[in-house]
Coordinates of C-alpha atoms and ligand atoms in Angstrom, one line a residue:
Chain A
X22 CA 13.6 -4.3 124.7
X23 CA 10.7 -6.9 123.9
X24 CA 7.6 -4.1 125.9
X25 CA 3.8 -5.7 126.5
X26 CA 1.6 -2.3 127.5
X27 CA -1.8 -3.6 129.1
X28 CA -2.3 -6.5 127.6
X29 CA -5.4 -8.2 127.1
X30 CA -7.1 -11.0 125.0
X31 CA -11.0 -12.1 125.3
X32 CA -13.0 -14.2 123.9
X33 CA -17.1 -14.6 122.7
X34 CA -20.6 -12.5 122.7
X35 CA -20.8 -9.8 124.9
X36 CA -22.2 -11.0 128.0
X37 CA -20.6 -14.2 127.2
X38 CA -17.0 -12.6 127.6
X39 CA -13.9 -14.5 129.3
X40 CA -10.8 -12.2 129.0
X41 CA -8.4 -14.9 128.6
X42 CA -5.9 -12.2 129.5
X43 CA -6.5 -10.2 132.1
X44 CA -4.1 -7.2 131.5
X45 CA -0.2 -7.2 131.4
X46 CA 2.0 -5.3 131.3
X47 CA 5.7 -6.5 130.7
X48 CA 9.4 -5.2 129.9
X49 CA 11.4 -8.5 128.4
X50 CA 15.3 -7.2 128.5
X51 CA 18.0 -8.4 126.4
X52 CA 20.8 -11.2 127.8
X53 CA 17.8 -12.4 130.3
X54 CA 15.9 -15.5 130.6
X55 CA 12.5 -15.3 131.8
X56 CA 10.5 -17.8 132.8
X57 CA 7.0 -17.6 133.1
X58 CA 5.3 -20.2 135.1
X59 CA 2.0 -20.5 136.7
X60 CA -0.8 -23.6 136.8
X61 CA -2.1 -25.2 132.8
X62 CA -5.2 -22.1 131.8
X63 CA -3.5 -19.6 133.3
X64 CA -2.4 -18.0 130.0
X65 CA 0.7 -18.6 129.1
X66 CA 0.6 -20.0 125.7
X67 CA -1.8 -17.7 125.2
X68 CA 0.2 -14.6 126.3
X69 CA 3.0 -16.7 124.1
X70 CA 0.8 -17.1 120.6
X71 CA -0.1 -13.3 120.9
X72 CA 3.6 -11.6 121.3
X73 CA 3.8 -13.8 118.3
X74 CA 1.6 -12.4 116.1
X75 CA -0.6 -16.1 116.2
X76 CA -3.3 -14.3 118.5
X77 CA -4.4 -10.4 118.6
X78 CA -4.6 -9.1 121.5
X79 CA -8.4 -6.7 122.2
X80 CA -6.6 -3.9 124.5
X81 CA -2.6 -2.6 124.7
X82 CA 0.0 -1.9 122.1
X83 CA 2.7 -4.5 122.1
X84 CA 6.9 -3.2 121.6
X85 CA 10.0 -4.2 120.7
X86 CA 11.8 -1.2 121.4
X87 CA 10.6 2.0 120.7
X88 CA 8.8 -0.1 117.4
X89 CA 5.5 -0.7 117.9
X90 CA 4.2 -4.0 116.3
X91 CA 0.6 -5.2 117.8
X92 CA -0.8 -5.0 113.9
X93 CA 2.4 -6.4 112.6
X94 CA 1.9 -10.1 111.0
X95 CA 3.7 -13.7 112.6
X96 CA 6.4 -12.9 109.1
X97 CA 7.3 -9.4 110.4
X98 CA 8.1 -10.9 113.3
X99 CA 9.9 -13.5 113.0
X100 CA 11.9 -11.2 110.2
X101 CA 12.5 -8.3 113.2
X102 CA 14.0 -11.3 115.8
X103 CA 11.5 -13.0 117.7
X104 CA 10.6 -17.1 116.7
X105 CA 8.4 -19.8 119.0
X106 CA 9.0 -22.5 120.0
X107 CA 5.5 -24.1 119.8
X108 CA 3.7 -26.3 123.3
X109 CA 2.1 -29.2 120.8
X110 CA 4.1 -29.4 117.8
X111 CA 2.6 -29.6 114.8
X112 CA 2.7 -32.7 111.4
X113 CA 3.3 -32.2 108.0
X114 CA 2.8 -34.7 105.7
X115 CA 5.6 -35.1 103.3
X116 CA 8.0 -32.5 104.9
X117 CA 11.3 -33.6 106.1
X118 CA 12.9 -32.4 109.2
X119 CA 16.0 -31.0 106.3
X120 CA 13.1 -29.2 105.1
X121 CA 11.5 -27.5 107.7
X122 CA 15.0 -26.4 110.0
X123 CA 16.1 -25.3 105.5
X124 CA 13.2 -22.4 105.9
X125 CA 13.4 -21.9 110.5
X126 CA 17.8 -21.1 108.9
X127 CA 16.0 -19.2 105.6
X128 CA 19.1 -21.1 103.7
X129 CA 20.6 -24.1 102.9
X130 CA 22.4 -25.9 105.6
X131 CA 24.6 -29.0 105.3
X132 CA 23.9 -32.4 106.8
X133 CA 27.2 -31.1 109.6
X134 CA 25.1 -27.9 110.4
X135 CA 21.9 -30.0 110.7
X136 CA 23.8 -32.6 112.7
X137 CA 24.5 -30.1 115.1
X138 CA 21.2 -28.5 115.7
X139 CA 19.8 -32.7 116.0
X140 CA 22.5 -32.8 118.5
X141 CA 21.6 -30.1 120.6
X142 CA 18.3 -31.2 121.2
X143 CA 19.8 -35.2 122.1
X144 CA 18.9 -36.7 118.4
X145 CA 21.1 -38.4 116.8
X146 CA 21.0 -36.7 113.7
X147 CA 21.2 -38.3 111.1
X148 CA 18.7 -40.5 111.4
X149 CA 16.4 -37.7 111.0
X150 CA 17.4 -35.4 108.4
X151 CA 15.4 -37.0 105.6
X152 CA 12.2 -38.0 107.9
X153 CA 9.2 -37.2 107.7
X154 CA 7.6 -34.7 110.4
X155 CA 4.3 -37.2 110.1
X156 CA 2.8 -39.7 112.6
X157 CA 5.4 -41.8 112.6
X158 CA 8.2 -39.3 114.4
X159 CA 6.8 -40.1 118.3
X160 CA 5.3 -37.1 120.2
X161 CA 9.4 -36.5 122.1
X162 CA 11.1 -36.6 118.9
X163 CA 8.4 -34.3 116.9
X164 CA 8.8 -32.1 120.9
X165 CA 13.1 -32.2 120.3
X166 CA 12.9 -31.2 116.5
X167 CA 10.6 -28.1 117.5
X168 CA 12.7 -26.3 119.8
X169 CA 15.2 -27.4 117.2
X170 CA 13.6 -25.5 114.5
X171 CA 14.0 -22.4 117.4
X172 CA 17.7 -23.3 117.7
X173 CA 18.1 -22.7 113.9
X174 CA 15.7 -19.6 113.5
X175 CA 18.7 -17.7 115.7
X176 CA 16.5 -15.5 116.7
X177 CA 17.5 -12.3 119.3
X178 CA 14.2 -13.4 121.0
X179 CA 13.1 -16.6 121.6
X180 CA 10.2 -18.2 123.3
X181 CA 10.0 -21.4 124.1
X182 CA 6.5 -23.1 125.4
X183 CA 6.6 -26.2 128.0
X184 CA 9.8 -27.1 125.7
X185 CA 10.7 -30.0 129.0
X186 CA 7.9 -32.1 127.9
X187 CA 9.1 -36.0 126.7
X188 CA 13.0 -34.9 126.5
X189 CA 14.5 -37.5 129.2
X190 CA 16.5 -35.5 132.0
X191 CA 20.6 -36.7 130.5
X192 CA 19.6 -34.5 126.5
X193 CA 17.0 -32.2 129.3
X194 CA 20.6 -31.4 131.3
X195 CA 22.2 -30.0 128.2
X196 CA 19.6 -28.4 126.6
X197 CA 19.6 -25.9 129.8
X198 CA 22.9 -25.0 128.8
X199 CA 22.0 -23.9 125.3
X200 CA 19.0 -22.1 127.1
X201 CA 22.5 -20.7 129.5
X202 CA 24.7 -20.1 126.4
X203 CA 22.4 -18.9 124.2
X204 CA 21.1 -15.8 126.9
X205 CA 24.4 -15.1 126.9
X206 CA 25.5 -14.1 123.7
X207 CA 22.4 -11.8 124.4
X208 CA 19.4 -12.7 123.5
X209 CA 15.8 -12.6 125.2
X210 CA 15.3 -16.2 126.4
X211 CA 11.7 -16.6 126.7
X212 CA 10.3 -20.6 128.8
X213 CA 6.9 -21.3 129.7
X214 CA 8.3 -24.0 132.4
X215 CA 7.2 -26.1 135.5
X216 CA 10.3 -27.5 135.7
X217 CA 12.0 -26.7 138.3
X218 CA 15.5 -26.8 136.6
X219 CA 14.1 -24.3 134.6
X220 CA 13.3 -22.6 137.1
X221 CA 16.4 -22.4 138.8
X222 CA 18.2 -21.0 135.7
X223 CA 15.9 -18.0 135.9
X224 CA 16.9 -14.2 136.0
X225 CA 13.3 -13.8 136.6
X226 CA 10.2 -16.2 137.5
X227 CA 6.3 -14.3 136.1
X228 CA 3.9 -16.4 138.8
X229 CA 0.5 -15.9 135.9
X230 CA -2.7 -17.0 137.3
X231 CA -6.3 -16.6 135.4
X232 CA -4.6 -14.3 132.9
X233 CA -1.9 -11.7 135.3
X234 CA 1.1 -11.5 135.4
X235 CA 0.5 -11.9 140.4
X236 CA 4.4 -12.1 140.8
X237 CA 8.1 -11.4 139.3
X238 CA 10.7 -11.5 140.7
X239 CA 14.7 -14.4 141.0
X240 CA 14.3 -17.8 141.6
X241 CA 15.4 -16.7 145.4
X242 CA 12.7 -14.1 145.7
X243 CA 9.7 -16.2 144.3
X244 CA 10.7 -20.1 144.2
X245 CA 9.7 -19.9 147.7
X246 CA 6.2 -18.7 147.5
X247 CA 5.0 -21.0 144.8
X248 CA 6.2 -24.2 146.7
X249 CA 2.9 -24.3 147.6
X250 CA -0.8 -23.6 146.3
X251 CA -2.0 -21.8 149.3
X252 CA 2.0 -19.4 149.0
X253 CA 0.8 -18.9 145.1
X254 CA -3.2 -17.4 146.5
X255 CA -1.3 -15.1 148.6
X256 CA 0.0 -13.3 146.2
X257 CA -2.8 -12.7 144.5
X258 CA -4.2 -11.3 147.6
X259 CA -1.8 -9.1 148.7
X260 CA -2.6 -7.1 145.5
X261 CA -0.3 -9.3 141.7
X262 CA 2.5 -6.9 142.5
X263 CA 2.8 -7.0 138.0
X264 CA 4.4 -3.9 136.2
X265 CA 7.1 -2.5 134.4
X266 CA 10.6 -4.1 135.7
Chain B
X18 CA 14.2 -35.1 69.5
X19 CA 13.6 -31.0 69.9
X20 CA 13.5 -29.1 72.4
X21 CA 9.1 -29.6 73.8
X22 CA 10.4 -33.3 72.8
X23 CA 13.3 -33.3 75.3
X24 CA 11.7 -31.3 77.9
X25 CA 8.2 -33.6 78.4
X26 CA 10.8 -37.0 77.5
X27 CA 12.0 -35.7 80.9
X28 CA 8.9 -34.8 82.7
X29 CA 7.2 -37.6 81.3
X30 CA 9.6 -40.6 82.0
X31 CA 13.1 -38.8 83.8
X32 CA 14.7 -40.0 80.1
X33 CA 17.5 -37.0 78.6
X34 CA 18.4 -39.1 75.8
X35 CA 16.8 -41.8 74.1
X36 CA 16.5 -44.8 77.0
X37 CA 18.3 -48.4 77.4
X38 CA 17.2 -51.4 76.6
X39 CA 13.9 -52.1 75.0
X40 CA 11.6 -49.4 74.7
X41 CA 9.0 -47.4 72.5
X42 CA 8.4 -43.4 72.0
X43 CA 4.9 -42.8 70.8
X44 CA 4.4 -39.0 69.0
X45 CA 1.3 -37.5 67.4
X46 CA -0.8 -40.9 67.3
X47 CA 2.2 -43.0 66.0
X48 CA 5.0 -45.2 66.6
X49 CA 8.2 -42.3 66.7
X50 CA 10.7 -44.8 68.0
X51 CA 11.2 -48.6 68.7
X52 CA 13.3 -50.8 70.3
X53 CA 13.1 -54.3 70.9
X54 CA 15.7 -56.6 73.5
X55 CA 16.1 -60.7 73.4
X56 CA 14.6 -59.8 77.3
X57 CA 12.5 -57.7 76.9
X58 CA 10.5 -58.3 73.3
X59 CA 8.3 -54.8 72.5
X60 CA 5.8 -56.0 69.1
X61 CA 3.2 -54.2 67.1
X62 CA -0.2 -55.0 67.4
X63 CA -1.7 -55.9 64.4
X64 CA -5.3 -55.2 64.4
X65 CA -5.1 -51.7 66.0
X66 CA -2.9 -49.3 67.8
X67 CA -0.7 -50.1 70.1
X68 CA 1.9 -52.6 71.8
X69 CA 2.7 -56.6 73.4
X70 CA 4.7 -55.7 75.9
X71 CA 6.9 -59.3 76.9
X72 CA 8.9 -59.6 79.3
X73 CA 10.4 -62.6 79.3
X74 CA 10.6 -66.0 82.2
X75 CA 12.8 -65.4 85.1
X76 CA 14.5 -61.0 83.5
X77 CA 15.4 -59.0 86.1
X78 CA 16.8 -55.3 87.2
X79 CA 15.4 -54.3 83.4
X80 CA 13.1 -52.2 82.6
X81 CA 11.3 -50.5 79.5
X82 CA 9.9 -47.4 78.5
X83 CA 7.0 -46.2 76.1
X84 CA 6.7 -42.5 76.9
X85 CA 3.6 -41.1 74.3
X86 CA 4.4 -36.9 73.5
X87 CA 2.3 -35.5 71.8
X88 CA 2.5 -31.7 70.6
X89 CA -0.9 -31.2 67.7
X90 CA -3.8 -29.8 68.4
X91 CA -7.1 -31.3 67.6
X92 CA -5.3 -35.1 68.1
X93 CA -7.7 -37.8 70.0
X94 CA -4.6 -40.8 69.8
X95 CA -6.0 -44.0 71.6
X96 CA -3.5 -46.7 71.7
X97 CA -3.9 -51.0 73.4
X98 CA -1.4 -51.3 75.5
X99 CA -0.9 -55.4 76.8
X100 CA 2.0 -56.5 78.9
X101 CA 2.8 -60.3 79.3
X102 CA 5.8 -60.2 82.3
X103 CA 6.2 -64.2 82.7
X104 CA 7.2 -66.0 85.8
X105 CA 9.7 -64.7 88.0
X106 CA 10.1 -61.6 85.9
X107 CA 11.3 -58.5 87.7
X108 CA 10.0 -55.3 86.3
X109 CA 10.2 -51.5 86.1
X110 CA 7.9 -49.7 83.5
X111 CA 7.9 -46.2 83.0
X112 CA 4.9 -44.5 80.7
X113 CA 3.8 -41.6 80.5
X114 CA 1.6 -39.1 78.4
X115 CA 3.0 -35.7 77.7
X116 CA 0.3 -33.2 76.2
X117 CA 2.5 -29.7 74.7
X118 CA -0.7 -28.0 73.2
X119 CA -0.5 -24.6 72.5
X120 CA -3.4 -24.6 69.5
X121 CA -6.8 -23.9 70.3
X122 CA -7.9 -27.0 69.8
X123 CA -8.2 -30.6 72.2
X124 CA -5.7 -32.5 72.5
X125 CA -6.7 -36.0 74.3
X126 CA -5.1 -39.5 74.7
X127 CA -6.2 -42.6 76.5
X128 CA -3.6 -45.3 76.5
X129 CA -5.1 -48.5 77.9
X130 CA -2.9 -50.7 79.3
X131 CA -3.2 -54.5 80.2
X132 CA -1.0 -56.3 82.3
X133 CA -1.0 -60.1 83.1
X134 CA 1.1 -60.7 85.5
X135 CA 2.7 -64.5 86.4
X136 CA 3.6 -66.2 89.3
X137 CA 5.8 -64.5 91.4
X138 CA 6.7 -62.1 88.5
X139 CA 7.3 -58.0 90.3
X140 CA 6.2 -55.3 88.2
X141 CA 7.0 -51.6 88.9
X142 CA 4.4 -49.6 86.8
X143 CA 5.4 -45.2 86.8
X144 CA 2.8 -43.1 85.2
X145 CA 2.8 -39.0 85.0
X146 CA 0.9 -37.1 82.9
X147 CA 2.1 -33.8 81.4
X148 CA 0.1 -31.2 79.7
X149 CA 1.5 -27.7 78.6
X150 CA -0.5 -24.3 77.1
X151 CA -3.4 -23.3 78.2
X152 CA -5.9 -22.9 75.5
X153 CA -6.3 -26.6 73.5
X154 CA -7.6 -29.0 75.7
X155 CA -5.3 -31.4 76.9
X156 CA -7.0 -34.7 78.3
X157 CA -5.8 -37.9 79.9
X158 CA -7.9 -40.6 79.5
X159 CA -6.1 -44.0 80.9
X160 CA -7.5 -47.2 81.6
X161 CA -5.6 -50.3 82.9
X162 CA -6.1 -54.1 84.0
X163 CA -4.5 -55.8 85.6
X164 CA -4.6 -59.6 86.2
X165 CA -2.5 -61.0 88.8
X166 CA -1.3 -64.1 89.7
X167 CA -0.1 -66.0 92.4
X168 CA 2.7 -64.8 94.1
X169 CA 3.5 -62.2 91.8
X170 CA 3.4 -58.1 93.2
X171 CA 2.3 -54.7 91.3
X172 CA 3.6 -51.7 92.3
X173 CA 1.6 -49.1 90.3
X174 CA 3.0 -45.2 90.9
X175 CA 0.6 -42.6 89.7
X176 CA 1.4 -39.0 89.4
X177 CA -0.7 -35.7 87.6
X178 CA 1.2 -32.7 89.4
X179 CA -0.8 -29.8 86.3
X180 CA -1.6 -29.2 83.1
X181 CA -4.3 -32.0 82.7
X182 CA -7.4 -30.6 81.4
X183 CA -9.9 -33.0 82.4
X184 CA -8.8 -37.2 82.7
X185 CA -10.9 -39.9 83.7
X186 CA -8.8 -42.7 85.2
X187 CA -10.1 -46.4 84.9
X188 CA -8.7 -49.5 87.0
X189 CA -9.2 -52.7 87.5
X190 CA -7.5 -55.2 89.3
X191 CA -7.7 -58.5 89.7
X192 CA -5.3 -60.6 92.6
X193 CA -4.6 -63.8 92.9
X194 CA -3.3 -65.8 96.0
X195 CA -0.3 -64.3 98.2
X196 CA -0.4 -61.5 95.6
X197 CA 0.5 -57.8 96.6
X198 CA -1.4 -54.8 94.5
X199 CA 0.2 -50.8 95.6
X200 CA -0.8 -48.3 94.4
X201 CA 0.1 -44.9 95.3
X202 CA -1.4 -42.3 93.3
X203 CA -0.9 -38.0 93.4
X204 CA -2.9 -35.0 91.9
X205 CA -2.8 -31.8 91.6
X206 CA -5.8 -29.7 89.8
X207 CA -6.3 -25.7 89.2
X208 CA -8.7 -23.1 87.6
X209 CA -12.1 -25.3 85.9
X210 CA -9.7 -28.6 85.6
X211 CA -11.2 -31.8 86.5
X212 CA -10.0 -35.3 87.7
X213 CA -11.6 -38.8 88.2
X214 CA -10.3 -41.6 89.4
X215 CA -11.8 -45.1 89.6
X216 CA -10.2 -47.8 91.3
X217 CA -12.2 -51.4 91.0
X218 CA -10.0 -54.4 92.5
X219 CA -11.3 -57.6 93.7
X220 CA -8.9 -59.8 96.0
X221 CA -9.7 -62.7 94.8
X222 CA -6.7 -64.9 96.4
X223 CA -5.9 -66.9 99.7
X224 CA -3.9 -64.2 101.4
X225 CA -3.3 -61.0 98.6
X226 CA -3.5 -58.0 100.0
X227 CA -4.0 -54.4 97.7
X228 CA -2.9 -51.6 99.4
X229 CA -4.4 -47.9 97.5
X230 CA -2.5 -44.7 98.4
X231 CA -4.6 -42.4 97.0
X232 CA -2.8 -37.5 97.6
X233 CA -5.1 -35.1 95.8
X234 CA -4.8 -31.5 95.9
X235 CA -8.1 -29.6 94.6
X236 CA -7.5 -25.9 94.1
X237 CA -9.3 -22.8 92.8
X238 CA -13.2 -24.0 90.9
X239 CA -11.5 -27.8 90.3
X240 CA -13.1 -30.9 91.0
X241 CA -11.9 -34.6 91.8
X242 CA -13.9 -37.4 92.6
X243 CA -12.1 -40.6 94.1
X244 CA -14.5 -44.1 94.1
X245 CA -13.1 -46.6 94.5
X246 CA -14.4 -50.4 95.2
X247 CA -12.9 -53.3 96.5
X248 CA -13.8 -56.4 96.9
X249 CA -12.8 -59.4 99.6
X250 CA -13.6 -63.1 97.9
X251 CA -11.1 -64.7 100.4
X252 CA -8.6 -64.1 103.2
X253 CA -7.4 -61.0 102.9
X254 CA -6.5 -57.1 103.3
X255 CA -7.3 -54.8 101.6
X256 CA -6.4 -50.9 102.7
X257 CA -7.9 -47.2 100.5
X258 CA -6.4 -44.1 101.8
X259 CA -8.0 -40.5 99.8
X260 CA -6.4 -37.8 101.6
X261 CA -7.4 -34.0 100.0
X262 CA -6.4 -31.0 100.7
X263 CA -9.1 -28.5 99.1
X264 CA -7.8 -24.1 98.5
X265 CA -10.0 -21.9 97.5
X266 CA -13.6 -22.8 96.0
X267 CA -12.1 -26.6 95.1
X268 CA -14.1 -30.1 95.8
X269 CA -13.5 -33.4 96.2
X270 CA -15.8 -35.9 96.1
X271 CA -14.4 -39.6 97.9
X272 CA -16.6 -42.8 97.3
X273 CA -15.8 -46.0 98.9
X274 CA -17.2 -48.9 98.5
X275 CA -15.9 -52.1 100.2
X276 CA -17.5 -55.9 99.6
X277 CA -16.5 -58.0 102.1
X278 CA -17.4 -61.8 101.2
X279 CA -15.3 -64.0 103.4
X280 CA -15.6 -63.6 106.9
X281 CA -11.9 -63.7 107.1
X282 CA -11.4 -61.0 104.5
X283 CA -9.9 -57.4 106.9
X284 CA -11.1 -54.2 104.1
X285 CA -9.8 -50.6 105.9
X286 CA -10.9 -47.3 103.9
X287 CA -9.6 -44.3 105.4
X288 CA -10.8 -40.8 104.1
X289 CA -9.5 -37.9 105.1
X290 CA -10.3 -33.9 102.4
X291 CA -10.2 -30.5 103.6
X292 CA -8.2 -27.0 103.9
X293 CA -4.8 -27.1 105.1
X294 CA -5.0 -27.1 108.6
X295 CA -4.8 -23.8 109.9
X296 CA -1.8 -25.0 112.8
X297 CA 0.8 -26.2 109.7
X298 CA 0.4 -22.9 108.2
X299 CA 0.6 -20.7 111.6
X300 CA 3.6 -22.8 112.3
X301 CA 5.4 -22.2 109.0
X302 CA 4.6 -18.8 109.5
X303 CA 6.3 -18.5 112.3
X304 CA 9.4 -19.8 110.6
X305 CA 9.2 -16.8 108.8
X306 CA 6.9 -17.4 105.9
X307 CA 4.3 -15.6 104.1
X308 CA 0.7 -16.7 104.1
X309 CA 0.7 -18.2 100.3
X310 CA 4.4 -20.0 100.9
X311 CA 2.5 -21.7 104.1
X312 CA 1.1 -23.1 102.3
X313 CA 2.7 -23.9 98.5
X314 CA 5.3 -25.5 100.7
X315 CA 2.2 -27.8 102.3
X316 CA 1.1 -28.8 99.4
X317 CA 4.6 -29.5 97.3
X318 CA 5.4 -31.5 100.7
X319 CA 1.9 -33.6 100.9
X320 CA 2.4 -34.4 96.7
X321 CA 6.0 -35.5 97.3
Ligands
ADP428 N1 -10.5 -19.5 122.0 C1 -10.8 -19.3 123.1 N2 -11.7 -19.6 123.8 C2 -12.4 -19.8 125.0 N3 -11.4 -20.9 125.7 C3 -10.1 -20.8 125.1 C4 -9.8 -19.9 124.6 N4 -8.2 -20.1 124.0 C5 -8.0 -20.1 125.4 N5 -8.8 -20.3 126.1 C6 -8.5 -20.4 127.6 O1 -7.3 -20.0 128.0 C7 -7.2 -20.2 129.0 C8 -5.5 -20.2 129.0 O2 -4.6 -21.2 128.3 P1 -3.4 -21.1 127.5 O3 -2.9 -20.0 127.3 O4 -3.3 -22.4 127.1 O5 -2.9 -21.9 129.6 P2 -2.1 -22.1 129.6 O6 -1.0 -22.3 128.2 O7 -1.3 -21.9 130.8 O8 -1.9 -23.3 129.8 C9 -7.4 -22.0 129.4 O9 -8.6 -22.1 130.3 C10 -8.0 -22.6 127.2 O10 -9.1 -22.9 128.0
MG429 MG1 0.4 -24.3 127.8

């Protein structure tokens, strides 16, 4: 179980400070697929980076089971079972897809195994293994490789930040099946997404607005309220029923 | 050949044993072993230290190895090598210098290489530098002059990945009609090392072409300077790109000079120098590496 306890992320100086994450408490369970949704700028990526240790929360604590991981480094969190596919993948001059997948999995994959991970994200694998992750790869290709790295890490908790970007629908259907399969294996899957298909397979949808979780529940509970932006605002007026689940 | 010789030869010239074909191996300021063939002749110079290498007309798929080893401290080795690549020949030339200096004195090698590329000839020239030992300075100051005739191609790869205390590399090239010069250089400096690279390329011919790519990493307190001049005299294309990574308190200077002397010449200089992008380090850390491991992998990839 991954628990966020009154997480805040504040930027800026005293009088110009701003809470990017206001006050978030939530527990993510095993064997469950969570989808975090909400308008651009609502703080979704920031929250994921805080969980991963990329950004330091300014208040609150993060627990993995009973273990307080608030002060743990990125590397330690990875060792404890967290993984994260970036919204904006990173390019590297000279490092190949194989280099990165090997690093991700912490061992040398056979060509066959590498191909399997790349096929999962709809890439014709063999063509990609030796390619450097440089500017010659398209945004979509890079995004798929980013997801493949997280799959290759095969950690108990996987966070995907807008995995749909740059992936064609056909491949995306396959990817959705993989997310479901991983969940069935007992993992905690957290997907940041606006995509209807992803929202519909969620066990729990979390709606974020202005740095808070303003609502959470099953797709049947949440989706009707999400269908117009006015309803989304109504949820806030209700006081935002966030908290432990 | 002892263990040190073997290691040097392996690292600078990928040689595990005495090479096939033409070669001239120089050790501690003297010729150590040499073989000349009818396709590629190697002739000692009469007036000074060095050799003339003649690659005969139409010779294809051949190579010549001319590595230099220095295992003595206090040696100052200056050598002049001239290469005559005749019409239509296609050859791989593997040079390189390894200095193994465990003394407290300075060891220095300067190779002055002059290439004459005949019509439509092709050369791939590989030059690796290596220094081993941590007391006496190891200095390498290569000078390369390239004269390219019509339709010729020269692909030059230079690698200096550590251990060389100071180096100044001067490269000058004149490129004729339809000739192409490609240079790829990779340099890593650490500690208090310094490396200076000066290029001067004159694109003299119609449709001449030059592509210079430099990738460098400067760590600790080391210093690198990259100075390139490209002159376009005719309808031509020239591209210089200098990509540098700084780690610690190092410094890299890049000075571009482009001179377009013809309305149809296109010359481009790109330079990007800075520390490793934070997001690259972060990404690798989310794959389980420590900061130091991430830095090391990024640099290894960058210089590969
Ligand atoms: N260091 C920062 N300083 C000021 N604003 C920031 C900083 N980092 C993020 N933000 C802002 O925080 C908000 C939330 O960003 P983000 O988490 O990327 O949103 P989302 O992923 O939901 O689109 C955005 O408005 C963004 O501009
Ligand atoms: Mg985002």
